[in-house]
Amino acid sequence: MAVGRQLFSHTTQALVYYYKQLPIQNMLDFDFLCGRETPSVAAIINPAGAGGFHNLFFGQHQILIPLYSSVEDACAVHPTADVFIDFGSHRSAATSSKLALTQATIRIVAIIADGIPESDLMELIDYAKSNNKIVIGPATIGAIKAGAFKIGDTGGTIDNIIQFKLYRPGSIGFVSNSGGMANELYHMIARVTDGIHEGITIGGDAFPICMISDHVLRFNNIYQVKMIVVVVEAVQSLVEVLTSGKINKPVCVLWINNVRLFKSGDQFNISQGDESSCGQLEALKDAGAIVSSSYETFEVSIKQTFNKLTEEGKIVPIIKEVTPPQIPEDLTTAMKSGKVRVPTRIVSTISDERGVDVQYAGVPLCVMLEKGMGIGDVISLLWFKRSLPHYCTKFMEICIILCADHGPCVSGAHNSIVTSRAGKDLVSCLVSGLLTIGPRFGGAVDDAARYFKDAYDRNLSPYEFVEGMKKKGIRVPGIGHRIKRGDNRDKRVELLQQFGYTNFPSTKYMDYAVKVETYTLSKANNLVMNIDGAIATLFLDLLAGSGLFSKQEIDEIVSIGYLNGLFVLARSIGLIGHTLDQKRLKQPLYRHPWEDVLYACHVK
Ligand code: ACO
Ligand code: LMR
C-alpha cells in the first residue's frame, strides 16, 4: 500500500469496465459539483462492444465518452487515466481486474462485485502487493475524495453529495468495510464536523485486498486529514497499527461487532460482547482509539474530537461555505416530478405500442385475432381509425388481391426485375418498382377520385367532364390503358363492379363513371375504365354509402389522397414476387438489345 499518498486528485481520471450509465453519470455530476474542468471518466470498456461513444452530461452540456472493446486499447489511448473501476460480475471481475493491474498506467483498481472466488482474490492480493498497486474491494461501493473525485455511486445521489458537503474537502478521513453505512456516516460526519476529506470502503467481502489499517496509516500521513473515523468489523490489524506508534491523529472507532447501533429496531449484525470481544474492545481503547458503544455515542465522540481539534487550532473552521453549482435536473426526472412540461415532438393517433399488447386505433392485437379480423380491418383501423363493416373491409381486400400483380411487362414490374438482375437487395428492387407508380401507372386512383367526385358533385355530364378535362390538357385519371380496350376490358374492373353492385348500399359514383367510359369509348377504343378508375369511384361509393364518414371526412380523405395507398400496398406483393423470381432464376444483369432502340442522334 502506498503510504501517505493521496489516492485521488482534482484531475484523477478513471477507466470504467462495463457500461453502467447511472454510476458514470453520477460521477460526472459530482465532477461538475466540484468544479472539475475535465470529466473523471476518460473512457468506458465494453468487451462486447466495438468502439463508438456514449453520450452523457457534464453539467449542462453533453460529452462523448469513448468506448473501447479492450483494456489494453483504453489504457494505450488514455495513459493518464490511472484508476480502473471494474463493474464486472463476480464471474469475470477477477480476470478483468488482474488484466488492469498488469497495465503500467493503472495504479488503482476498484472491484465492485462481491462473491469473487477466494483463490482469485489471493492472486489479486499477491499481485497488487508485489507491484505496489492499490485495490479497493471487492464488494465495495468505492471511495470519494471530497471536492475532487469519486468512484461510482459512492456518496449516494447528488442530493446526498450536496447534503453531505462532499463537493468540497473537510478534515476527516473515513474508512469502513462496507458501503452500506458509508453514506450514513458521511451524513453524520457532515452534521458534526467540516466534512469528509476522503472516504473509502475497503469492501464487505471476507478477503478485502487492502486493510482498514492501511488506510488509517495513509490518512495519518495526509496533512489535510486531521482526524480519522473508522467503522470496523475485525479490530486486530487496527489495534496493531494504532500500537505501532505511527498514528498521531485522533481515531474515532465504531466496532460493529460489539455495539448496539440503534436504540431499537434492526441492528447491523450485532453480536453482544462476549469474552474475546471485551478483550478486543479493551485492546482498542488501550491502543488509543476513541471507541464508541453505540451509533449515537459515536456521533458524539466524533463531534467532541472535532471540536477539541478546532479549539487546539489544529482544524481551521471553514469560514465561507462553498456553494456548489446547480446540477440541471434530467428532463425525464423533472417531467415525472411535474416540475416541467415539454410538448411532444410527434403526435400519433393511430397506434400505441407502449402496453403489453399493441393497439391499432385502440383495438388490441389479441382482440383482432380473436375476432378473426383480416388485412381489410387493419387498413380500416390504421388508415381510417375506425372499424368498417365487412363489405368495406372485404372490398379493400379484393382491391389488394386484384392489384397485387399484372405480369412482368408492366413498368413497375419491369423496373423491379431489372433492379433484381442488377444484384440489388430486396428493398431496393421493391422501391425501384414502387417509384414507377405515378399519374400514369397505378398512381391515378386519388386523382380519379378527386375529378370524378368533383364532376359528379357538380352535375357535369360525361361530355362536359371529359371535354372540360381535354381543354385543360388533363387526361382523365381512371380512363385508358396500354392494352385493354373496349372490346377487351379489364376483368379486374368487372369483378370490382360486380362486388360493388352486389354489396354496396349505393354505386352512384361508379354509375357515373360507367357513363363517362361510354363517352370516352365513343372517342377511342383505348379509353376504357381502368383499375385505378374502378377503385376510385367505388371507394367514393363506399365512403358516401357507409354512413360512417361525414362530408368533411370524405372531402379530407379525397383531398389528402388515401387511395393510391391501396395500389401501392397491393402491388408491393407482386414487385417482391418478381424480385424473388429473378433471384431464384439467377438471371444475369439486364441490358436492353440494340435492335430495340431507335438511335435518332441526328434528331435535334
Ligand atoms: N383521357 C383523355 N384522353 C386520353 C386518356 C385519358 N385518360 N388516355 C389517353 N388519351 C388519349 C391521348 O390524349 C391520346 O390522344 P391524342 O392522340 O389525341 O393525343 C390517345 O388517347 C392515346 O394516348 P396514349 O398516351 O398513346 O395512350 P396510352 O394507351 O399510352 O395511355 C394511359 C394509357 C397512360 C393509361 C393513359 O390512358 C392515361 O394516362 N390515363 C390516365 C391515367 C390513368 O388512369 N392511369 C392508370 C392506368 S391503369 C394502371 O396503371 C394500373
Ligand atoms: C396494372 O395493373 O399494372 C395495369 O393495369 C397496368 C398495365 O400496364 O397493365
XYZ file of N, CA and C and ligand atoms in Angstrom, residues 403 405-406 410-411 441 481-483 490 492 530-531 567 571, ligand 2:
54
model
N -54.959 -6.159 -57.461
C -53.861 -5.264 -57.891
C -52.487 -5.770 -57.502
N -50.600 -7.965 -58.693
C -49.643 -8.062 -59.800
C -50.386 -8.010 -61.127
N -49.657 -7.618 -62.175
C -50.284 -7.611 -63.510
C -49.257 -8.034 -64.547
N -45.536 -4.937 -67.056
C -45.911 -3.576 -66.647
C -44.680 -2.835 -66.150
N -44.700 -1.546 -66.232
C -43.493 -0.750 -65.987
C -42.909 -0.969 -64.592
N -49.289 5.201 -64.091
C -49.263 3.777 -63.738
C -49.546 3.614 -62.255
N -55.864 2.636 -71.092
C -54.986 1.523 -70.718
C -54.083 1.201 -71.908
N -52.901 0.672 -71.619
C -51.947 0.362 -72.670
C -52.413 -0.816 -73.512
N -53.134 -1.761 -72.878
C -53.515 -2.938 -73.676
C -55.020 -3.227 -73.631
N -60.840 -4.781 -68.935
C -60.059 -5.264 -67.782
C -60.990 -6.065 -66.861
N -60.561 -7.203 -64.101
C -60.496 -6.769 -62.686
C -61.544 -5.694 -62.419
N -60.076 1.956 -66.304
C -59.011 1.074 -65.810
C -59.189 0.831 -64.323
N -58.317 0.011 -63.759
C -58.478 -0.427 -62.361
C -58.373 0.756 -61.406
N -53.222 0.721 -53.980
C -52.485 0.126 -55.105
C -51.034 -0.154 -54.697
N -49.543 -3.748 -54.922
C -48.517 -4.055 -55.925
C -47.153 -4.392 -55.309
C -51.516 -2.832 -63.912
O -52.300 -3.172 -63.005
O -50.275 -2.809 -63.725
C -52.055 -2.483 -65.223
O -53.348 -2.091 -65.214
C -51.145 -1.580 -65.992
C -50.699 -2.328 -67.142
O -49.947 -1.762 -67.922
O -51.075 -3.495 -67.270
